[in-house]
């Protein structure tokens, strides 16, 4: 019995370490990103960004509806026993995810103008919501493919992805603000 639980214990510890590392990268990167945005956007711009992101997160939540969890559950349980069935599950869930993500993004696109002008009375919110409509679709699809790493117990790849994602978005926002500040002065 001890010989069976020892490999399981090692696997759980290893996967927990990588999950913790991924979360750490996400939190530290998010903190740095937020500080940079707050510094450059000032209170008015950062408030607008926060409002737009809050709206987008609602639509991202609707774009999930448990499809990622279904992928992990059904693909991981059949991939070793019946790869064709796992492939069928994957294809079906991918098609479903794309449809739901497109609908969620389209609704955000349609909401952008009336939401910005009529509901919030902030016309500057309109282009931000349009951009976040695309972000909603990309985030939903990215989360779906990220779930594949869980099906094969490759959680370390999620930590690596998170590190590069955080580094990329911090670099991009620094470059954009550098370009904008040079144009102003």
Backbone as a printed PyTorch tensor [residue, N CA C, xyz], in Angstrom:
tensor([[[  0.8220,  -1.1940,   0.0000],
         [  0.0000,   0.0000,   0.0000],
         [  0.8680,   1.2600,   0.0000]],

        [[  1.9310,   1.2620,   0.7850],
         [  2.8010,   2.4270,   0.8670],
         [  3.4990,   2.6950,  -0.4630]],

        [[  3.8250,   1.6300,  -1.2040],
         [  4.4780,   1.8190,  -2.4970],
         [  3.5310,   2.4520,  -3.5130]],

        [[  2.2340,   2.1950,  -3.3690],
         [  1.2710,   2.7970,  -4.2850],
         [  1.0180,   4.2640,  -3.9420]],

        [[  0.9880,   4.6040,  -2.6790],
         [  0.6810,   5.9820,  -2.2950],
         [  1.8850,   6.9030,  -2.4550]],

        [[  3.1030,   6.3730,  -2.3850],
         [  4.2880,   7.2130,  -2.5000],
         [  4.3730,   7.9020,  -3.8650]],

        [[  4.2070,   7.1960,  -5.0070],
         [  4.2140,   7.9130,  -6.2900],
         [  3.0640,   8.9140,  -6.4060]],

        [[  1.9080,   8.5430,  -5.8550],
         [  0.7740,   9.4550,  -5.8800],
         [  1.0750,  10.7020,  -5.0600]],

        [[  1.6780,  10.5240,  -3.9050],
         [  2.0390,  11.6530,  -3.0520],
         [  3.0370,  12.5630,  -3.7650]],

        [[  4.0290,  11.9630,  -4.4150],
         [  5.0130,  12.7680,  -5.1520],
         [  4.3510,  13.5470,  -6.2760]],

        [[  3.4300,  12.8980,  -6.9850],
         [  2.7500,  13.5740,  -8.0860],
         [  1.8980,  14.7360,  -7.5570]],

        [[  1.1780,  14.5080,  -6.4680],
         [  0.3390,  15.5630,  -5.8950],
         [  1.2010,  16.7310,  -5.4230]],

        [[  2.3230,  16.4350,  -4.7780],
         [  3.2160,  17.5110,  -4.3240],
         [  3.7850,  18.2970,  -5.4980]],

        [[  4.1830,  17.5810,  -6.5360],
         [  4.7490,  18.2460,  -7.7110],
         [  3.7040,  19.1310,  -8.3930]],

        [[  2.5010,  18.6010,  -8.5940],
         [  1.4460,  19.3750,  -9.2360],
         [  1.0150,  20.5630,  -8.3710]],

        [[  0.9980,  20.3660,  -7.0630],
         [  0.6650,  21.4700,  -6.1500],
         [  1.7100,  22.5680,  -6.2120]],

        [[  2.9780,  22.1810,  -6.2950],
         [  4.0500,  23.1610,  -6.4220],
         [  3.8650,  23.9900,  -7.6900]],

        [[  3.5720,  23.3190,  -8.8190],
         [  3.4300,  24.0450, -10.0760],
         [  2.1650,  24.9130, -10.0840]],

        [[  1.1180,  24.4510,  -9.4480],
         [ -0.0870,  25.2700,  -9.3360],
         [  0.1930,  26.5120,  -8.4930]],

        [[  0.8960,  26.3340,  -7.3910],
         [  1.2750,  27.4630,  -6.5460],
         [  2.1640,  28.4380,  -7.3210]],

        [[  3.1210,  27.9050,  -8.0660],
         [  4.0210,  28.7490,  -8.8590],
         [  3.2430,  29.5350,  -9.9060]],

        [[  2.3120,  28.8800, -10.5720],
         [  1.4850,  29.5590, -11.5710],
         [  0.6710,  30.6780, -10.9330]],

        [[  0.0760,  30.4030,  -9.7850],
         [ -0.7000,  31.4100,  -9.0700],
         [  0.1880,  32.5670,  -8.6230]],

        [[  1.3910,  32.2480,  -8.1650],
         [  2.3360,  33.2800,  -7.7470],
         [  2.7100,  34.1880,  -8.9110]],

        [[  3.0290,  33.5990, -10.0720],
         [  3.3320,  34.4020, -11.2640],
         [  2.1500,  35.2910, -11.6300]],

        [[  0.9540,  34.7230, -11.5590],
         [ -0.2510,  35.4740, -11.9080],
         [ -0.4590,  36.6490, -10.9680]],

        [[ -0.3240,  36.4210,  -9.6770],
         [ -0.5740,  37.4820,  -8.6950],
         [  0.4940,  38.5800,  -8.7580]],

        [[  1.7530,  38.1810,  -8.8240],
         [  2.8340,  39.1790,  -8.8800],
         [  2.7690,  39.9630, -10.1860]],

        [[  2.5650,  39.2550, -11.3040],
         [  2.4430,  39.9290, -12.5940],
         [  1.2430,  40.8600, -12.6260]],

        [[  0.1200,  40.4080, -12.0590],
         [ -1.0730,  41.2450, -12.0050],
         [ -0.8610,  42.4890, -11.1600]],

        [[ -0.1410,  42.3440, -10.0530],
         [  0.1510,  43.4960,  -9.1930],
         [  1.0180,  44.5090,  -9.9280]],

        [[  2.0620,  44.0320, -10.5700],
         [  2.9480,  44.9390, -11.3170],
         [  2.1840,  45.6140, -12.4460]],

        [[  1.3850,  44.8370, -13.1690],
         [  0.5870,  45.3720, -14.2700],
         [ -0.3800,  46.4460, -13.7730]],

        [[ -1.0360,  46.2010, -12.6540],
         [ -1.9850,  47.1560, -12.0900],
         [ -1.2830,  48.4330, -11.6380]],

        [[ -0.1310,  48.2910, -11.0360],
         [  0.6230,  49.4710, -10.5930],
         [  1.0220,  50.3250, -11.7960]],

        [[  1.5000,  49.6810, -12.8510],
         [  1.9050,  50.4200, -14.0590],
         [  0.6970,  51.1350, -14.6710]],

        [[ -0.4160,  50.4040, -14.7880],
         [ -1.6180,  51.0250, -15.3550],
         [ -2.1070,  52.1950, -14.5070]],

        [[ -2.1540,  52.0020, -13.2100],
         [ -2.6250,  53.0700, -12.3280],
         [ -1.7150,  54.2920, -12.4200]],

        [[ -0.4420,  54.0530, -12.5480],
         [  0.5290,  55.1600, -12.6310],
         [  0.3410,  55.9780, -13.9090]],

        [[  0.1320,  55.3030, -15.0250],
         [  0.0370,  56.0090, -16.2970],
         [ -1.3690,  56.5060, -16.6240]],

        [[ -2.3880,  55.7760, -16.2010],
         [ -3.7490,  56.1600, -16.5600],
         [ -4.3430,  57.2110, -15.6380]],

        [[ -3.7650,  57.3640, -14.4700],
         [ -4.2740,  58.2940, -13.4640],
         [ -5.6630,  57.8290, -13.0040]],

        [[ -6.2370,  58.4590, -11.9840],
         [ -7.4900,  57.9410, -11.4090],
         [ -8.6510,  57.8290, -12.4060]],

        [[ -8.8500,  58.8400, -13.2290],
         [ -9.9830,  58.8090, -14.1720],
         [ -9.8320,  57.6760, -15.1900]],

        [[ -8.6640,  57.5630, -15.7910],
         [ -8.4240,  56.5190, -16.7870],
         [ -8.4210,  55.1320, -16.1770]],

        [[ -7.8610,  55.0060, -14.9890],
         [ -7.8210,  53.6980, -14.3400],
         [ -9.2200,  53.2660, -13.9090]],

        [[-10.0350,  54.2080, -13.4800],
         [-11.4220,  53.8860, -13.1370],
         [-12.1970,  53.4030, -14.3520]],

        [[-11.9790,  54.0460, -15.4940],
         [-12.6190,  53.6310, -16.7400],
         [-12.1620,  52.2260, -17.1340]],

        [[-10.8620,  51.9880, -17.0240],
         [-10.3070,  50.6560, -17.3130],
         [-10.9170,  49.6050, -16.3850]],

        [[-11.0080,  49.9150, -15.1000],
         [-11.5610,  48.9570, -14.1330],
         [-13.0300,  48.6530, -14.4210]],

        [[-13.7970,  49.6740, -14.7790],
         [-15.1930,  49.4750, -15.1210],
         [-15.3190,  48.5700, -16.3540]],

        [[-14.5490,  48.8790, -17.3750],
         [-14.6030,  48.0820, -18.6030],
         [-14.1710,  46.6390, -18.3440]],

        [[-13.1310,  46.4550, -17.5680],
         [-12.6600,  45.1000, -17.2780],
         [-13.6820,  44.3320, -16.4460]],

        [[-14.3410,  45.0000, -15.5320],
         [-15.3860,  44.3390, -14.7360],
         [-16.5190,  43.8400, -15.6250]],

        [[-16.9030,  44.6520, -16.5840],
         [-17.9420,  44.2420, -17.5300],
         [-17.4590,  43.0520, -18.3500]],

        [[-16.2200,  43.1150, -18.8320],
         [-15.6730,  42.0220, -19.6460],
         [-15.5850,  40.7260, -18.8480]],

        [[-15.2550,  40.8040, -17.5850],
         [-15.1410,  39.5970, -16.7550],
         [-16.4990,  38.9050, -16.6190]],

        [[-17.5670,  39.6720, -16.5850],
         [-18.8990,  39.0720, -16.5590],
         [-19.1300,  38.2600, -17.8290]],

        [[-18.7480,  38.8070, -18.9700],
         [-18.9360,  38.1030, -20.2290],
         [-17.9770,  36.9120, -20.3610]],

        [[-16.7820,  37.0310, -19.8170],
         [-15.8400,  35.8990, -19.8150],
         [-16.4110,  34.7510, -18.9890]],

        [[-17.0570,  35.0890, -17.8770],
         [-17.6840,  34.0660, -17.0340],
         [-18.7800,  33.3390, -17.8050]],

        [[-19.5970,  34.0830, -18.5380],
         [-20.6410,  33.4500, -19.3470],
         [-20.0460,  32.6200, -20.4840]],

        [[-18.8540,  32.9780, -20.9530],
         [-18.2240,  32.2300, -22.0390],
         [-17.6910,  30.8800, -21.5660]],

        [[-17.6060,  30.6730, -20.2650],
         [-17.0970,  29.3900, -19.7640],
         [-18.2130,  28.3740, -19.6000]],

        [[-19.1980,  28.6700, -18.8010],
         [-20.3430,  27.8130, -18.4810],
         [-19.9930,  26.3410, -18.2370]],

        [[-18.8140,  26.0710, -17.7010],
         [-18.4430,  24.7060, -17.3220],
         [-17.8370,  23.8690, -18.4200]],

        [[-17.6150,  24.4430, -19.5800],
         [-17.0680,  23.6680, -20.6940],
         [-15.6380,  23.2260, -20.3950]],

        [[-14.8480,  24.0830, -19.7770],
         [-13.4590,  23.7100, -19.4470],
         [-13.4300,  22.5470, -18.4680]],

        [[-14.3080,  22.5640, -17.4860],
         [-14.3640,  21.4770, -16.5150],
         [-14.8290,  20.1840, -17.1770]],

        [[-15.7590,  20.2930, -18.1200],
         [-16.2080,  19.1080, -18.8550],
         [-15.0640,  18.5310, -19.6740]],

        [[-14.2550,  19.4010, -20.2700],
         [-13.0910,  18.9280, -21.0240],
         [-12.1530,  18.1400, -20.1260]],

        [[-11.8410,  18.6950, -18.9720],
         [-10.9350,  18.0080, -18.0470],
         [-11.5350,  16.6670, -17.6330]],

        [[-12.7800,  16.6590, -17.2810],
         [-13.4440,  15.4440, -16.7850],
         [-13.5090,  14.3470, -17.8390]],

        [[-14.0320,  14.6550, -19.0140],
         [-14.3010,  13.6180, -20.0030],
         [-13.0770,  13.2260, -20.8250]],

        [[-12.2540,  14.1820, -21.1700],
         [-11.0710,  13.8380, -21.9590],
         [-10.0580,  13.0850, -21.1050]],

        [[ -9.8320,  13.5370, -19.8740],
         [ -8.8450,  12.8620, -19.0310],
         [ -9.2820,  11.4390, -18.6660]],

        [[-10.5800,  11.2060, -18.5330],
         [-11.0380,   9.8610, -18.1670],
         [-11.0120,   8.8900, -19.3390]],

        [[-10.9940,   9.3850, -20.5770],
         [-11.0340,   8.4840, -21.7340],
         [ -9.7770,   8.4900, -22.5860]],

        [[ -8.8540,   9.3890, -22.3270],
         [ -7.7100,   9.5240, -23.2360],
         [ -6.8170,   8.2770, -23.2570]],

        [[ -6.6650,   7.6140, -22.1380],
         [ -5.8340,   6.4100, -22.0850],
         [ -6.5860,   5.1890, -22.6070]],

        [[ -7.8600,   5.0800, -22.2730],
         [ -8.6470,   3.9050, -22.6250],
         [ -9.1460,   3.9350, -24.0650]],

        [[ -9.6070,   5.0900, -24.5060],
         [-10.2270,   5.1980, -25.8220],
         [ -9.8820,   6.5530, -26.4410]],

        [[ -8.7210,   6.6600, -27.1050],
         [ -8.2970,   7.9540, -27.6570],
         [ -9.2760,   8.5450, -28.6800]],

        [[ -9.9700,   7.6930, -29.4330],
         [-10.9390,   8.2050, -30.4110],
         [-12.1100,   8.9000, -29.7050]],

        [[-12.5530,   8.2990, -28.6160],
         [-13.6510,   8.9000, -27.8530],
         [-13.1930,  10.2110, -27.2220]],

        [[-11.9660,  10.2380, -26.7090],
         [-11.4110,  11.4710, -26.1450],
         [-11.3150,  12.5500, -27.2190]],

        [[-10.9100,  12.1530, -28.4120],
         [-10.8300,  13.0990, -29.5220],
         [-12.2130,  13.6370, -29.8840]],

        [[-13.2150,  12.7630, -29.8570],
         [-14.5880,  13.1980, -30.1430],
         [-15.0760,  14.1820, -29.0850]],

        [[-14.7980,  13.8780, -27.8170],
         [-15.1660,  14.8050, -26.7480],
         [-14.5060,  16.1600, -26.9690]],

        [[-13.2020,  16.1130, -27.2860],
         [-12.4540,  17.3540, -27.4820],
         [-13.0490,  18.1800, -28.6190]],

        [[-13.3020,  17.5380, -29.7600],
         [-13.8410,  18.2620, -30.9220],
         [-15.2130,  18.8550, -30.6230]],

        [[-16.0580,  18.0790, -29.9750],
         [-17.3900,  18.5730, -29.6380],
         [-17.3070,  19.7570, -28.6850]],

        [[-16.5120,  19.6090, -27.6270],
         [-16.3980,  20.6810, -26.6370],
         [-15.7140,  21.9140, -27.2160]],

        [[-14.7500,  21.7180, -28.1140],
         [-14.1060,  22.8630, -28.7660],
         [-15.1110,  23.6320, -29.6100]],

        [[-15.9160,  22.9220, -30.3850],
         [-16.9430,  23.5880, -31.1890],
         [-17.9310,  24.3400, -30.3170]],

        [[-18.3430,  23.6960, -29.2390],
         [-19.2650,  24.3350, -28.3060],
         [-18.6330,  25.5680, -27.6670]],

        [[-17.3640,  25.4510, -27.2840],
         [-16.6610,  26.5750, -26.6480],
         [-16.5280,  27.7520, -27.6080]],

        [[-16.2000,  27.4670, -28.8590],
         [-16.0690,  28.5440, -29.8490],
         [-17.4070,  29.2470, -30.0410]],

        [[-18.5010,  28.4690, -30.1380],
         [-19.8250,  29.0770, -30.3140],
         [-20.2030,  29.9390, -29.1190]],

        [[-20.0100,  29.4150, -27.9190],
         [-20.3800,  30.1660, -26.7180],
         [-19.4970,  31.4120, -26.5700]],

        [[-18.2010,  31.2790, -26.8620],
         [-17.2930,  32.4290, -26.7700],
         [-17.6460,  33.4880, -27.8090]],

        [[-17.9970,  33.0550, -29.0210],
         [-18.4020,  34.0180, -30.0460],
         [-19.6920,  34.7400, -29.6550]],

        [[-20.6410,  34.0130, -29.1070],
         [-21.8960,  34.6370, -28.6800],
         [-21.6270,  35.6420, -27.5520]],

        [[-20.8110,  35.2440, -26.5960],
         [-20.4940,  36.1280, -25.4820],
         [-19.7840,  37.3950, -25.9710]],

        [[-18.8360,  37.2320, -26.8780],
         [-18.1190,  38.3900, -27.4300],
         [-19.0480,  39.2700, -28.2500]],

        [[-19.9240,  38.6450, -29.0370],
         [-20.8590,  39.4110, -29.8570],
         [-21.8190,  40.2190, -28.9820]],

        [[-22.2870,  39.6210, -27.8990],
         [-23.1780,  40.3540, -26.9910],
         [-22.4360,  41.5380, -26.3640]],

        [[-21.1590,  41.3420, -26.0180],
         [-20.3780,  42.4630, -25.4770],
         [-20.1880,  43.5440, -26.5370]],

        [[-19.9370,  43.1550, -27.7790],
         [-19.8300,  44.1310, -28.8610],
         [-21.1370,  44.9230, -29.0030]],

        [[-22.2520,  44.2090, -28.9550],
         [-23.5520,  44.8730, -29.0920],
         [-23.8740,  45.7550, -27.8840]],

        [[-23.3990,  45.3640, -26.7150],
         [-23.6260,  46.1320, -25.4950],
         [-22.7140,  47.3640, -25.4150]],

        [[-21.6070,  47.3550, -26.1410],
         [-20.5870,  48.4000, -25.9910],
         [-21.1540,  49.8050, -26.1940]],

        [[-21.8580,  50.0410, -27.2760],
         [-22.3430,  51.3990, -27.5340],
         [-23.4320,  51.8330, -26.5540]],

        [[-24.5090,  51.0560, -26.4190],
         [-25.5260,  51.5170, -25.4650],
         [-25.0170,  51.5440, -24.0260]],

        [[-24.1400,  50.6160, -23.6890],
         [-23.5970,  50.6100, -22.3340],
         [-22.7520,  51.8330, -22.0560]],

        [[-21.8940,  52.1860, -23.0070],
         [-20.9980,  53.3320, -22.8200],
         [-21.7660,  54.6540, -22.8520]],

        [[-22.6790,  54.8040, -23.8140],
         [-23.3380,  56.0910, -24.0070],
         [-24.5900,  56.2720, -23.1470]],

        [[-25.3980,  55.2340, -23.0610],
         [-26.6830,  55.3870, -22.3750],
         [-26.6270,  54.9800, -20.9040]],

        [[-26.0080,  53.8400, -20.6250],
         [-26.0110,  53.3280, -19.2570],
         [-25.0050,  54.0630, -18.3650]],

        [[-23.7690,  54.1690, -18.8250],
         [-22.7200,  54.7740, -18.0010],
         [-22.4370,  56.2350, -18.3460]],

        [[-22.9350,  56.7060, -19.4930],
         [-22.7000,  58.0730, -19.9490],
         [-21.1980,  58.3880, -20.0170]],

        [[-20.4380,  57.4200, -20.5190],
         [-18.9850,  57.5580, -20.6820],
         [-18.6150,  57.1420, -22.1050]],

        [[-18.6560,  58.0500, -23.0730],
         [-18.3430,  57.6850, -24.4640],
         [-16.9450,  57.0870, -24.6360]],

        [[-16.0070,  57.4510, -23.7720],
         [-14.6480,  56.9000, -23.8730],
         [-14.6260,  55.4110, -23.5530]],

        [[-15.6820,  54.8940, -22.9510],
         [-15.7790,  53.4820, -22.6140],
         [-16.0430,  52.6180, -23.8460]],

        [[-16.6420,  53.2050, -24.8730],
         [-17.0400,  52.4510, -26.0640],
         [-15.8740,  51.7190, -26.7400]],

        [[-14.7790,  52.3950, -27.1260],
         [-13.6950,  51.6500, -27.7840],
         [-13.0310,  50.6230, -26.8630]],

        [[-12.9920,  50.9260, -25.5770],
         [-12.3980,  49.9790, -24.6250],
         [-13.2360,  48.7080, -24.5630]],

        [[-14.5540,  48.8460, -24.5630],
         [-15.4250,  47.6720, -24.5460],
         [-15.3130,  46.8650, -25.8380]],

        [[-15.1160,  47.5360, -26.9530],
         [-14.9160,  46.8120, -28.2120],
         [-13.6410,  45.9640, -28.1590]],

        [[-12.5730,  46.5580, -27.6590],
         [-11.3160,  45.8150, -27.5280],
         [-11.4870,  44.6500, -26.5640]],

        [[-12.1930,  44.8850, -25.4690],
         [-12.4140,  43.8280, -24.4880],
         [-13.3680,  42.7450, -25.0080]],

        [[-14.1640,  43.0550, -26.0240],
         [-14.9680,  42.0260, -26.6760],
         [-14.0820,  40.9960, -27.3500]],

        [[-13.0390,  41.4670, -28.0030],
         [-12.0540,  40.5610, -28.6020],
         [-11.2760,  39.8310, -27.5140]],

        [[-10.9220,  40.5440, -26.4690],
         [-10.2150,  39.9470, -25.3290],
         [-11.0420,  38.8260, -24.6980]],

        [[-12.3560,  39.0140, -24.6250],
         [-13.2470,  37.9980, -24.0680],
         [-13.1500,  36.7070, -24.8610]],

        [[-13.1890,  36.8100, -26.1720],
         [-13.0970,  35.6170, -27.0170],
         [-11.7500,  34.9290, -26.8500]],

        [[-10.6670,  35.7020, -26.9120],
         [ -9.3180,  35.1310, -26.7980],
         [ -9.1180,  34.4700, -25.4410]],

        [[ -9.5670,  35.1120, -24.3840],
         [ -9.4150,  34.5570, -23.0390],
         [-10.2020,  33.2630, -22.8800]],

        [[-11.4020,  33.2230, -23.4220],
         [-12.2220,  32.0140, -23.3140],
         [-11.5700,  30.8430, -24.0370]],

        [[-11.0570,  31.0700, -25.2220],
         [-10.4130,  29.9950, -25.9900],
         [ -9.0980,  29.5910, -25.3290]],

        [[ -8.3390,  30.5610, -24.8280],
         [ -7.0720,  30.2590, -24.1490],
         [ -7.3110,  29.3990, -22.9170]],

        [[ -8.3400,  29.7040, -22.1520],
         [ -8.6480,  28.9210, -20.9550],
         [ -9.0460,  27.4950, -21.3220]],

        [[ -9.7170,  27.3250, -22.4410],
         [-10.0940,  25.9940, -22.9050],
         [ -8.8450,  25.1510, -23.1900]],

        [[ -7.9090,  25.7360, -23.9290],
         [ -6.6940,  24.9820, -24.2620],
         [ -5.8020,  24.7840, -23.0450]],

        [[ -5.8600,  25.7180, -22.1150],
         [ -5.1100,  25.5530, -20.8750],
         [ -5.6130,  24.3400, -20.0930]],

        [[ -6.8920,  24.0650, -20.1830],
         [ -7.4680,  22.9030, -19.5030],
         [ -6.8900,  21.5950, -20.0180]],

        [[ -6.4040,  21.5950, -21.2520],
         [ -5.7870,  20.3760, -21.7900],
         [ -4.5510,  19.9620, -20.9960]],

        [[ -3.8360,  20.9300, -20.4410],
         [ -2.6660,  20.5980, -19.6400],
         [ -3.0530,  19.8090, -18.3930]],

        [[ -4.2230,  20.0920, -17.8580],
         [ -4.6940,  19.3470, -16.6900],
         [ -5.0550,  17.9070, -17.0540]],

        [[ -5.5480,  17.6990, -18.2690],
         [ -5.9320,  16.3470, -18.6610],
         [ -4.7320,  15.4220, -18.7610]],

        [[ -3.5790,  15.9730, -19.0640],
         [ -2.3570,  15.1660, -19.1870],
         [ -1.3940,  15.3680, -18.0150]],

        [[ -1.8760,  16.0110, -16.9410],
         [ -1.0600,  16.2750, -15.7510],
         [  0.2350,  17.0110, -16.0960]],

        [[  0.1230,  18.0460, -16.9050],
         [  1.2660,  18.8830, -17.2880],
         [  1.0780,  20.2920, -16.7350]],

        [[  0.8680,  20.3750, -15.4280],
         [  0.5800,  21.6530, -14.7900],
         [  1.7840,  22.5890, -14.8590]],

        [[  2.9820,  22.0370, -14.9600],
         [  4.1720,  22.8890, -15.0670],
         [  4.1260,  23.7600, -16.3220]],

        [[  3.4780,  23.2950, -17.3640],
         [  3.3590,  24.0880, -18.5950],
         [  2.4740,  25.3150, -18.3730]],

        [[  1.4970,  25.1850, -17.4850],
         [  0.6280,  26.3280, -17.1750],
         [  1.4310,  27.4030, -16.4480]],

        [[  2.3200,  26.9870, -15.5510],
         [  3.1730,  27.9570, -14.8450],
         [  4.1040,  28.6620, -15.8240]],

        [[  4.6550,  27.9330, -16.7670],
         [  5.5380,  28.5290, -17.7810],
         [  4.7560,  29.5050, -18.6490]],

        [[  3.5640,  29.1070, -19.0610],
         [  2.7050,  29.9830, -19.8580],
         [  2.3710,  31.2600, -19.0930]],

        [[  2.0690,  31.0970, -17.8230],
         [  1.6950,  32.2510, -17.0040],
         [  2.8580,  33.2330, -16.8600]],

        [[  4.0670,  32.6950, -16.6930],
         [  5.2430,  33.5510, -16.5890],
         [  5.4090,  34.3830, -17.8620]],

        [[  5.3380,  33.7300, -19.0160],
         [  5.5250,  34.4510, -20.2770],
         [  4.3610,  35.4010, -20.5660]],

        [[  3.1570,  35.0170, -20.1850],
         [  2.0000,  35.8920, -20.3770],
         [  2.1530,  37.1690, -19.5630]],

        [[  2.5250,  37.0290, -18.2990],
         [  2.6880,  38.2060, -17.4450],
         [  3.8260,  39.0920, -17.9480]],

        [[  4.9420,  38.4790, -18.3240],
         [  6.0740,  39.2530, -18.8510],
         [  5.6690,  39.9780, -20.1360]],

        [[  4.9170,  39.3030, -20.9890],
         [  4.4820,  39.9010, -22.2540],
         [  3.5620,  41.0930, -22.0270]],

        [[  2.5570,  40.9410, -21.1720],
         [  1.6180,  42.0360, -21.0020],
         [  2.2370,  43.2250, -20.2770]],

        [[  3.1640,  42.9760, -19.3620],
         [  3.8650,  44.0860, -18.7100],
         [  4.7410,  44.8160, -19.7190]],

        [[  5.4340,  44.0650, -20.5510],
         [  6.2890,  44.6640, -21.5770],
         [  5.4680,  45.4740, -22.5760]],

        [[  4.3560,  44.9140, -23.0270],
         [  3.5150,  45.6200, -24.0030],
         [  2.9690,  46.9170, -23.4150]],

        [[  2.4760,  46.8750, -22.1900],
         [  1.9100,  48.0930, -21.6120],
         [  3.0050,  49.1400, -21.3900]],

        [[  4.2030,  48.7080, -21.0190],
         [  5.3080,  49.6640, -20.8760],
         [  5.6760,  50.2880, -22.2220]],

        [[  5.7150,  49.4740, -23.2730],
         [  6.0290,  50.0010, -24.6080],
         [  4.9480,  50.9590, -25.1110]],

        [[  3.6960,  50.6150, -24.9030],
         [  2.6040,  51.4850, -25.3370],
         [  2.6610,  52.8180, -24.6070]],

        [[  2.8510,  52.7700, -23.3150],
         [  2.9080,  54.0210, -22.5610],
         [  4.1630,  54.8220, -22.9030]],

        [[  5.2380,  54.1480, -23.2280],
         [  6.4530,  54.8430, -23.6640],
         [  6.2020,  55.5650, -24.9850]],

        [[  5.5310,  54.8990, -25.9240],
         [  5.2110,  55.5250, -27.2020],
         [  4.2480,  56.6830, -27.0340]],

        [[  3.2560,  56.5140, -26.2040],
         [  2.2650,  57.5730, -25.9700],
         [  2.9170,  58.7740, -25.3050]],

        [[  3.7850,  58.5410, -24.3530],
         [  4.4220,  59.6690, -23.6520],
         [  5.3780,  60.4150, -24.5830]],

        [[  6.0210,  59.7380, -25.5230],
         [  6.8970,  60.4110, -26.4690],
         [  6.0890,  61.2770, -27.4360]],

        [[  4.8910,  60.8080, -27.8170],
         [  4.0560,  61.5850, -28.7350],
         [  3.4950,  62.8280, -28.0700]],

        [[  3.2470,  62.7610, -26.7660],
         [  2.7020,  63.9170, -26.0420],
         [  3.7140,  65.0410, -25.9120]],

        [[  4.9680,  64.6890, -25.7550],
         [  5.9910,  65.7120, -25.4640],
         [  6.9630,  65.9110, -26.5750]]])
